[in-house]
Structures are given as C-alpha cells and as structure tokens.
PDB file of C-alpha atoms in Angstrom:
ATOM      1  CA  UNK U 590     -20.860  26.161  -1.533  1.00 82.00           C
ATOM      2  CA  UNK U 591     -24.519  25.502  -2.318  1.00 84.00           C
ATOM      3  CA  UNK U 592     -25.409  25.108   1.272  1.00 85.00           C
ATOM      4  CA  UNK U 593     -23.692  28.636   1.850  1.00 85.00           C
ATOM      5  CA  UNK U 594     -25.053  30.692  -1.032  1.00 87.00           C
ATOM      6  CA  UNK U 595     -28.580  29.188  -1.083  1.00 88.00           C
ATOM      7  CA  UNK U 596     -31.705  31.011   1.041  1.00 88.00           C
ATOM      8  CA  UNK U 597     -33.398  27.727   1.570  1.00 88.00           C
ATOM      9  CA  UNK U 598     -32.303  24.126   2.144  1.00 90.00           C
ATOM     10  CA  UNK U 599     -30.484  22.338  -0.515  1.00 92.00           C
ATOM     11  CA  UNK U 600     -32.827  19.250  -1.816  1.00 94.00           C
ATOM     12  CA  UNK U 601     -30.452  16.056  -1.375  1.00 95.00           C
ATOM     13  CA  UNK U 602     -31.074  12.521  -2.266  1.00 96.00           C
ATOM     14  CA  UNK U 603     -29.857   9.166  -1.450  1.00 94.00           C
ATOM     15  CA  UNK U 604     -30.598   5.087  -1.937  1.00 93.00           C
ATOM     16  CA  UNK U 605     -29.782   2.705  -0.092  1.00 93.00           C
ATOM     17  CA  UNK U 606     -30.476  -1.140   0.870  1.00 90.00           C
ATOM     18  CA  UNK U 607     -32.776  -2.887   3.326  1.00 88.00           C
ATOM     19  CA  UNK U 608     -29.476  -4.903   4.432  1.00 87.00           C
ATOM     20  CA  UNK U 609     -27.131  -2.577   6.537  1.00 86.00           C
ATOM     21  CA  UNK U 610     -23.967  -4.485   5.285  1.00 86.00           C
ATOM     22  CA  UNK U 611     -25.198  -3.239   1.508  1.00 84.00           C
ATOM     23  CA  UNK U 612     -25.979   0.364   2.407  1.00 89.00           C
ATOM     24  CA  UNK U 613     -24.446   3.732   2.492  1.00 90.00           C
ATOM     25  CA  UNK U 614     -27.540   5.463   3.837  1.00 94.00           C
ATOM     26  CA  UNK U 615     -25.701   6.397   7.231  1.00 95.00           C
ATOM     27  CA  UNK U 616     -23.129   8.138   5.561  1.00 94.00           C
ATOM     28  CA  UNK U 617     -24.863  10.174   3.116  1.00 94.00           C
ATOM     29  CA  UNK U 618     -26.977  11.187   6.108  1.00 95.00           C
ATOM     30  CA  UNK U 619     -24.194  12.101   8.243  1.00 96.00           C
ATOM     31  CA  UNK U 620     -23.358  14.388   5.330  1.00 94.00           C
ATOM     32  CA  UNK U 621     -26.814  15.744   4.868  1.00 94.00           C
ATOM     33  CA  UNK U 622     -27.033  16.512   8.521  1.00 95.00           C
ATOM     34  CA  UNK U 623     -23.587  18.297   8.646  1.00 94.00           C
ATOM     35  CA  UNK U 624     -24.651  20.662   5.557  1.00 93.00           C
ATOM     36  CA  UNK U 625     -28.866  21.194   6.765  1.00 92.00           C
ATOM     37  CA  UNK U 626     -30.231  19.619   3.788  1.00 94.00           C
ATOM     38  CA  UNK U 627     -33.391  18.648   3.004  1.00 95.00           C
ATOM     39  CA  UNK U 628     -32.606  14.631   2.702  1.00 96.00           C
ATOM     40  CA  UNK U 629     -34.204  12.001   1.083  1.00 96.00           C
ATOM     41  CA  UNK U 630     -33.291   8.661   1.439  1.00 96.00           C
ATOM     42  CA  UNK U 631     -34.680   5.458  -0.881  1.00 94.00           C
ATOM     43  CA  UNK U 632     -34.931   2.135   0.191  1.00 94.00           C
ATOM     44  CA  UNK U 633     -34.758  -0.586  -1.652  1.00 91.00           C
ATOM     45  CA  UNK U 634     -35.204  -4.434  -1.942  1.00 89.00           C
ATOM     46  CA  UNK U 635     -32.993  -7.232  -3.935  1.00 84.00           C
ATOM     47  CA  UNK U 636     -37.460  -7.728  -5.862  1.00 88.00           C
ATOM     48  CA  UNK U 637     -36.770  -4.286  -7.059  1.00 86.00           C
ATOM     49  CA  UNK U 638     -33.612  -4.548  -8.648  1.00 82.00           C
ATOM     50  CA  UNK U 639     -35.158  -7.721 -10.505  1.00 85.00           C
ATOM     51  CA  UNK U 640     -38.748  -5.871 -11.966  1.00 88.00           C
ATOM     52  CA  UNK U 641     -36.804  -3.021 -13.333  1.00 86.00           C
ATOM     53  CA  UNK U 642     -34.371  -5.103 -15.163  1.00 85.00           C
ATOM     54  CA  UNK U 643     -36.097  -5.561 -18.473  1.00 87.00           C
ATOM     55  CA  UNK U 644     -37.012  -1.745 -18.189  1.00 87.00           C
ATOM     56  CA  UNK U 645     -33.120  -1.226 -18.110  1.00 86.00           C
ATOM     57  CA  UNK U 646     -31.921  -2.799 -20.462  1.00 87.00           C
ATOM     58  CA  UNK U 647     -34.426  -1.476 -22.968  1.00 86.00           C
ATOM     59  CA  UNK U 648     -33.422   2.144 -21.692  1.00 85.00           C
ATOM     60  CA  UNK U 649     -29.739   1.171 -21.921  1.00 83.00           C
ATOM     61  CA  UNK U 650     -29.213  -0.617 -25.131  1.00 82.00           C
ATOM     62  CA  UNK U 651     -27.454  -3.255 -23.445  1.00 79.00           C
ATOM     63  CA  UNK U 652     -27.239  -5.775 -21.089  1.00 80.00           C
ATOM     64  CA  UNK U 653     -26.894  -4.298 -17.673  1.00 75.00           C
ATOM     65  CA  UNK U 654     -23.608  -5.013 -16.386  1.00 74.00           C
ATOM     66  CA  UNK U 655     -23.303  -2.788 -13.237  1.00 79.00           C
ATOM     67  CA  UNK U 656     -25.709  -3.928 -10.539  1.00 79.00           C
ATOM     68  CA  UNK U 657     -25.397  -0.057  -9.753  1.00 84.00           C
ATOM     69  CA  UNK U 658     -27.449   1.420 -12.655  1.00 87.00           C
ATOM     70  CA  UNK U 659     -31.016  -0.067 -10.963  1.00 88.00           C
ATOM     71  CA  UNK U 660     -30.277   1.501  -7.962  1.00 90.00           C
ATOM     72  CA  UNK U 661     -29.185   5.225  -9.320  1.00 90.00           C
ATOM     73  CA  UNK U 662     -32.099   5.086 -12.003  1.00 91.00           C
ATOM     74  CA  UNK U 663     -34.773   4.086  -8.866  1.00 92.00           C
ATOM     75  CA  UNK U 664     -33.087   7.250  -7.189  1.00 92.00           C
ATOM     76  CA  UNK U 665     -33.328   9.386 -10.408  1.00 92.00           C
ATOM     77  CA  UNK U 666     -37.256   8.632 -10.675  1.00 92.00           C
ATOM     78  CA  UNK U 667     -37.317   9.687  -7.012  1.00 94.00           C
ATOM     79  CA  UNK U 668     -35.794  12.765  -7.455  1.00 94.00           C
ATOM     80  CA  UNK U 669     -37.824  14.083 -10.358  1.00 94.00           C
ATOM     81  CA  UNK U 670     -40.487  14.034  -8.317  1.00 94.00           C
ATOM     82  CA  UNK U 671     -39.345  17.273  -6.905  1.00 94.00           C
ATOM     83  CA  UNK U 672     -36.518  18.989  -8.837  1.00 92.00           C
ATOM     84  CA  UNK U 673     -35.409  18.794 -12.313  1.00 89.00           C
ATOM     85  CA  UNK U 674     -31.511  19.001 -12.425  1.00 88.00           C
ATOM     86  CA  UNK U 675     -29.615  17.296  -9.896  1.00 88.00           C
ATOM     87  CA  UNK U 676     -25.835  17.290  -9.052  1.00 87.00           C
ATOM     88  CA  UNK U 677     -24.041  13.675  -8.314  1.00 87.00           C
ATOM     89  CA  UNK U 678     -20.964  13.021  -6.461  1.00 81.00           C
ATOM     90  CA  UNK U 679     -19.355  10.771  -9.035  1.00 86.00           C
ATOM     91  CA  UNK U 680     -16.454  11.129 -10.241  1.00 88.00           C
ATOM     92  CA  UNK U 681     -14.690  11.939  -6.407  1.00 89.00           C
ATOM     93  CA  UNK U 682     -12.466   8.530  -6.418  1.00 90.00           C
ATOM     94  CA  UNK U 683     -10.875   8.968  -9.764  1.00 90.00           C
ATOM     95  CA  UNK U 684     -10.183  12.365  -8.713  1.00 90.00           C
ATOM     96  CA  UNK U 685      -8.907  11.739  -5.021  1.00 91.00           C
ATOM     97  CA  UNK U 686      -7.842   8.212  -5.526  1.00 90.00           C
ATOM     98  CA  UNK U 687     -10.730   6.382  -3.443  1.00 90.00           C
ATOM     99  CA  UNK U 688     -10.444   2.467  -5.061  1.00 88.00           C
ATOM    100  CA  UNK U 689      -8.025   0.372  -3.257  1.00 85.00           C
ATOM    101  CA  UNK U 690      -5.951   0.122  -7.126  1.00 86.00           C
ATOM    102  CA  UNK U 691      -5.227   3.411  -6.179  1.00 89.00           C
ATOM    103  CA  UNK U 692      -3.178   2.237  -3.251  1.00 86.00           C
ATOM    104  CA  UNK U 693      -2.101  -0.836  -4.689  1.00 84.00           C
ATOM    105  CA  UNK U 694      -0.904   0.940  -7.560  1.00 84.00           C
ATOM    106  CA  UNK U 695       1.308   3.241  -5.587  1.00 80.00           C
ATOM    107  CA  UNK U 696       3.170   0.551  -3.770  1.00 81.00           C
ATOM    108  CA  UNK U 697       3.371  -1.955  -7.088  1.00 78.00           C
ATOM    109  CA  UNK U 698       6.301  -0.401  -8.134  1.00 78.00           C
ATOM    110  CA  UNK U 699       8.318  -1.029  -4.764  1.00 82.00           C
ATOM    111  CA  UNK U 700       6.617  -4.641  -4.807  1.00 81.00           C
ATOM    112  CA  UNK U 701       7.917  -4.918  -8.675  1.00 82.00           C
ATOM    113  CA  UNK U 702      11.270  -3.993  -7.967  1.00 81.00           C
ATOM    114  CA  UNK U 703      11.901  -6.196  -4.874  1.00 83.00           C
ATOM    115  CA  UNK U 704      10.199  -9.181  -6.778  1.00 82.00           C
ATOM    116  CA  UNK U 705      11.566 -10.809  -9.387  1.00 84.00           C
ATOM    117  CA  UNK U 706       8.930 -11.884 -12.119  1.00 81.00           C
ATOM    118  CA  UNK U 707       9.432 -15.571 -12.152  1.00 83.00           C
ATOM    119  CA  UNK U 708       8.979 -15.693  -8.043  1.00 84.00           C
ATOM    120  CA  UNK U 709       5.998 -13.766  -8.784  1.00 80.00           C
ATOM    121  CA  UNK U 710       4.503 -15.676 -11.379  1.00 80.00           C
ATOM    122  CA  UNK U 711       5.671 -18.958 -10.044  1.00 80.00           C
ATOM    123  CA  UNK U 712       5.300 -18.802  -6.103  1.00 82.00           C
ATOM    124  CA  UNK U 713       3.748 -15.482  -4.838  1.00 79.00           C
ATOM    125  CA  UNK U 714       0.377 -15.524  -7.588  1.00 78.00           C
ATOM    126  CA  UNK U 715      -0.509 -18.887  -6.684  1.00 80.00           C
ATOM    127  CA  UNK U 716      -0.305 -18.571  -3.009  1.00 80.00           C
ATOM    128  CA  UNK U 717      -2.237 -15.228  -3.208  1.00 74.00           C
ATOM    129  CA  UNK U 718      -4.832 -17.231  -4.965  1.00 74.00           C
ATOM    130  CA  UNK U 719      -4.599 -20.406  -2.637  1.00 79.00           C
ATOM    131  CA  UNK U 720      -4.961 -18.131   0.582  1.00 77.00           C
ATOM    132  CA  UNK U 721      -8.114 -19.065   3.020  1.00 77.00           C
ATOM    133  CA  UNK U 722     -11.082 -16.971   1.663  1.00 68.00           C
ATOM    134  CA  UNK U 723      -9.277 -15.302  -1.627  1.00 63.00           C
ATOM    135  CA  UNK U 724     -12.166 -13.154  -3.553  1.00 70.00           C
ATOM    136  CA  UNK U 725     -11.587 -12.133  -7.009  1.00 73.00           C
ATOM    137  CA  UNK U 726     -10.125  -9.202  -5.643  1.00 74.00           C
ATOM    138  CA  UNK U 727      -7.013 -11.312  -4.676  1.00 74.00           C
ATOM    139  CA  UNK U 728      -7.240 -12.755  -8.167  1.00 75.00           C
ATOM    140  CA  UNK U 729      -6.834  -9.437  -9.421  1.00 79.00           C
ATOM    141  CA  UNK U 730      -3.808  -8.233  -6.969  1.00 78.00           C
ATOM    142  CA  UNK U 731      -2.115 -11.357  -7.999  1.00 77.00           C
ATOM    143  CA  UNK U 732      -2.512 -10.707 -11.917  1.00 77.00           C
ATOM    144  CA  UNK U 733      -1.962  -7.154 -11.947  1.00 80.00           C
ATOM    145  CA  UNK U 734       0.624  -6.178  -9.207  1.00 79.00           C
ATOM    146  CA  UNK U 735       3.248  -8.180 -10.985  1.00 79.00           C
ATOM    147  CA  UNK U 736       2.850  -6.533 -14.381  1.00 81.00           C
ATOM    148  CA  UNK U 737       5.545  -4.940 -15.590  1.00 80.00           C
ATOM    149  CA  UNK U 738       3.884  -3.165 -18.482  1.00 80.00           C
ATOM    150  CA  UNK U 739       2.141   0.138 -17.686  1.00 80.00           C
ATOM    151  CA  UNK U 740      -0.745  -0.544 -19.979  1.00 79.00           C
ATOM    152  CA  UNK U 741      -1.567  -4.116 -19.514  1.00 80.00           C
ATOM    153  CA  UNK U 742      -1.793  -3.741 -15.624  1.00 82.00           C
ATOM    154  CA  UNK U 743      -4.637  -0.741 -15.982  1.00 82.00           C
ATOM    155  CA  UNK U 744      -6.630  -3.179 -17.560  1.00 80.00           C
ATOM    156  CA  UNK U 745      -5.621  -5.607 -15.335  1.00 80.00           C
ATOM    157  CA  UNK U 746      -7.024  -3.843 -12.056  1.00 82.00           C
ATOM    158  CA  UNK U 747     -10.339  -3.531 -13.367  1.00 76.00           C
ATOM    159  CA  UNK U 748     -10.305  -7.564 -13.427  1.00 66.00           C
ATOM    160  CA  UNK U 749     -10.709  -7.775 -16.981  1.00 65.00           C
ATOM    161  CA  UNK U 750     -10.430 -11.180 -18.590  1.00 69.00           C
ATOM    162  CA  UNK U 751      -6.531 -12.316 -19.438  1.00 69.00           C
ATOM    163  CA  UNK U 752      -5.622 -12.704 -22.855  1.00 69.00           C
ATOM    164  CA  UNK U 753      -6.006 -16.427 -22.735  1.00 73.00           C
ATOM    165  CA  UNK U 754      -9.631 -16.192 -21.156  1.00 74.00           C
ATOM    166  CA  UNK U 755     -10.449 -13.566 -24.035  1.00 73.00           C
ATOM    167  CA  UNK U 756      -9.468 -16.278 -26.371  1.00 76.00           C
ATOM    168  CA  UNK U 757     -11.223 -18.958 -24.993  1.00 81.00           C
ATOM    169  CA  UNK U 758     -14.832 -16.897 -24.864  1.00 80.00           C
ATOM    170  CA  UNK U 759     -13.828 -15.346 -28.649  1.00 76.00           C
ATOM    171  CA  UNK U 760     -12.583 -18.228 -29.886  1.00 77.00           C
ATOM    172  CA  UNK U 761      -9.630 -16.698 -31.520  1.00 67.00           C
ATOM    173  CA  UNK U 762      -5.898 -15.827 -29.752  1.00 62.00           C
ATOM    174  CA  UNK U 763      -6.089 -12.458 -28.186  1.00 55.00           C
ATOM    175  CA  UNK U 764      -3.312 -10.280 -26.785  1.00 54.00           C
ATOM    176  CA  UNK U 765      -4.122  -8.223 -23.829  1.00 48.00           C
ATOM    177  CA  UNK U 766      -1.296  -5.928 -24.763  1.00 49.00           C
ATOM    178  CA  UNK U 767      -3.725  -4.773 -28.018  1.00 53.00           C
ATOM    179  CA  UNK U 768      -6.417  -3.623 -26.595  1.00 52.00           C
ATOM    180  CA  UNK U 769      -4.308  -0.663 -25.241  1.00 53.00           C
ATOM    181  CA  UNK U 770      -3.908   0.887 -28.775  1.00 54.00           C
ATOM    182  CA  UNK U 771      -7.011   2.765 -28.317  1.00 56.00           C
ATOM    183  CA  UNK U 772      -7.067   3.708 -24.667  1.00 59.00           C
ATOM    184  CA  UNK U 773      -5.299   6.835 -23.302  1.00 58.00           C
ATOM    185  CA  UNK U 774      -2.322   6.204 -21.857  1.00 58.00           C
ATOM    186  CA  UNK U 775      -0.433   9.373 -23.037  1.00 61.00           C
ATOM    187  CA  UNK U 776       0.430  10.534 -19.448  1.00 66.00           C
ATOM    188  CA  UNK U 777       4.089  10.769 -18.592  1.00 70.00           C
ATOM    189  CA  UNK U 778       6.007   8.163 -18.049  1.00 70.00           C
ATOM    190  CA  UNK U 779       7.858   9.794 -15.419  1.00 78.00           C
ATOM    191  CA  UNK U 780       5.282  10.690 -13.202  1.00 80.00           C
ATOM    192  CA  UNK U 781       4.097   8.598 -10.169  1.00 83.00           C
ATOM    193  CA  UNK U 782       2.532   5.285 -10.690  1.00 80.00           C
ATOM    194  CA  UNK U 783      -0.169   6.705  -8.878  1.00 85.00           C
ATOM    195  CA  UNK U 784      -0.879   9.895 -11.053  1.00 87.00           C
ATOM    196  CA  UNK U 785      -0.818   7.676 -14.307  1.00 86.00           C
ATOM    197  CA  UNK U 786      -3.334   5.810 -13.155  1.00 87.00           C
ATOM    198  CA  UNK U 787      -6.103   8.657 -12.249  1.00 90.00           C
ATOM    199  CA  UNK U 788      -4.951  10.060 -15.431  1.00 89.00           C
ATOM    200  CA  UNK U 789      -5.781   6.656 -17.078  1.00 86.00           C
ATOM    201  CA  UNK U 790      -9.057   6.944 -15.141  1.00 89.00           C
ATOM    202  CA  UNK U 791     -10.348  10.442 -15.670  1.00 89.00           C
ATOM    203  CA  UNK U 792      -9.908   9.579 -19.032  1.00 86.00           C
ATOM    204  CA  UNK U 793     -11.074   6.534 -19.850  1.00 84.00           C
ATOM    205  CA  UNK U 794     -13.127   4.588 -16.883  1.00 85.00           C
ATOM    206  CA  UNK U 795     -14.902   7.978 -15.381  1.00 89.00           C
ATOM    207  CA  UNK U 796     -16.189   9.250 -18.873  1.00 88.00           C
ATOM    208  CA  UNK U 797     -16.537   6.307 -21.105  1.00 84.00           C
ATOM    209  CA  UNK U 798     -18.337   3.896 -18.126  1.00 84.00           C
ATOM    210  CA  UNK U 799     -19.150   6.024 -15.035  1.00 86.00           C
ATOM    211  CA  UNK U 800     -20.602   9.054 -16.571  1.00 88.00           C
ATOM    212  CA  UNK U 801     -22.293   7.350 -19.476  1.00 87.00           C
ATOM    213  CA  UNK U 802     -23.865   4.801 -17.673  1.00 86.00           C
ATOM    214  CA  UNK U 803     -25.080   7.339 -14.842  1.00 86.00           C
ATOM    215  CA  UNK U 804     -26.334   9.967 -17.550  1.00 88.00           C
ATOM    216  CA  UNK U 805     -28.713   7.142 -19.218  1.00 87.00           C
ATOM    217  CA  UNK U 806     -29.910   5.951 -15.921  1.00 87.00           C
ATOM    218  CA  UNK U 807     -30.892   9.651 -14.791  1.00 89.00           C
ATOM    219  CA  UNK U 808     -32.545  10.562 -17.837  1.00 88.00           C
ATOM    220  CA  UNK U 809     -34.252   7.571 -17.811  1.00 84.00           C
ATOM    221  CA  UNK U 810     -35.682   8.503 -14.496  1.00 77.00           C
TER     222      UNK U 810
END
C-alpha cells in the first residue's frame, strides 16, 4: 500500500549476518526488489553483538535475553540516520501462524488422542530425546505435545523450565500449572487448537515480549 500511494521510493531497512547460514538479507531483498524500495541492508559481526552488550542492558533494564535485541537496536541506529518513524514487520507469525508450535499445535490434538499418556511419558518422550542429533527443540516437542492441559502446554512450547527445574533454580516446589493464573487464556475452548494458541500469542508473547522488547531497542537507537 505504501509502495502504491507514495510519489517516491519507500525507505526500507534490513540487518543481517556476515555468515549466510545466520542471515535473512536475501529475503528481505527479494522483497525490497519486488516493491522498488530504497533498501538498506546492515551487516554485522558476532564483535558487534559483544561491544553493545553493556550499552543494552543499561538501555533495557535487564539482562538481555534475546540475542535479537543487538541486532534490531544496530538497525534502529541505522535507520535514524535518515527517517524518523519506521514501520516493522513483527508481529506477522502470531498473526499467520509462522513458528513451527503453530503446526505442532494443530496436529497435538490428533497425536493426544491416538497416544495414551503413559506410552507418551514412558516410551515416546524418551526416545524423542535419545534420537541422533535431538536439539532442545525435540526437548520441547517431547514435553509439550503430550500435555493434556491447554494452559500448561502454551508455556510449554516456548521451552520454559518444568515445574521441577523451576524448583530446583528457586529453591522452593513450583507448579507449572500456577503460573497460568495470570496469563490470558480466555479464548474458547471450542475453537481449534490452533486458534487458541495465536490467541494465547497476540495476547501475551507478541505484546508483553515482542513488542516491548522491539520498542526499547528502537528508541534506543
């Protein structure tokens, strides 16, 4: 729409790595040619993400715990170099269902109800987790798509810690199942596994982590 309605070139920006497997710079610029923009694209080394580290947390309040952040506030301070309000594409995979929990989510239900718990818990998780080159992201399959409550398994996907992990870093018991009181999972229970989890993200993940973090990091640029 900008593209269509705008006299001159539309100002884009992008950043990228120096190592190909890391970087998304061919895509954005695939996207940049299709639309005639003016594109920028940043470039940047694992020595940058290290010197700007103390500057982020500072900016932040916190420790940084998405490698992401030094990347979109290096882009940010690019950017103001020539504009002063940008537009970002976040937000698209909690809309669209872009994360591969999306998929998983929509076939844990079928998975669920042709597996019985204790062959998941007993056989299936372990095996997942014993497979030749598991990543945490098999940990996490293996934890959450057996979950048979709704709210526990949101939490799950993200790879949060179990309840017994929680209680060994906090020193105290801890029940997985609490930290749901305060998280919104007011969606219908009838509606697809799939839509109760974007709602769960568009109301929780996208503006309580995505957003925030993203909104810091640009005005800190």
């Amino acid at each position: 729409l900008m593209t269509k309605h705008s006299d001159k070139p539309i100002r884009t920006f992008s950043v990228g790595f120096s190592e190909p497997a890391y970087s998304e710079l061919p895509f954005a610029r695939r996207v940049a040619d299709h639309f005639k923009t003016d594109h920028c694209e940043l470039v940047i080394e694992a020595d940058d993400l290290i010197d700007h580290l103390p500057k982020l947390i500072r900016h932040l309040g916190a420790p940084v715990s998405q490698s992401s952040d030094i990347p979109i506030y290096l882009m940010s301070e690019r950017a103001s170099q020539d504009v002063k309000m940008v537009l970002t594409g976040e937000g698209a995979d909690e809309i669209l269902g872009g994360y591969p929990k999306h998929r998983a989510e929509s076939l844990a239900g079928i998975y669920r109800s042709l597996v019985p718990a204790l062959l998941h818990d007993n056989l299936l998780a372990p095996l997942i987790r014993a497979m030749p080159g598991a990543s945490a992201k098999f940990d996490t399959f293996a934890r959450s798509a057996g979950e048979r409550d709704f709210a526990t398994r949101m939490i799950s996907w993200f790879g949060a810690m179990t309840a017994r992990q929680h209680g060994r870093v906090t020193g105290a018991p801890a029940n997985c199942r609490n930290q749901r009181n305060n998280l919104p999972f007011s969606s219908s229970a009838k509606a697809s596994h799939l839509r109760r989890a974007l709602f769960f993200d568009q109301t929780s993940w996208l503006p309580d982590n995505l957003l925030e973090r993203g909104d810091r990091m640009m005005m800190a640029g």
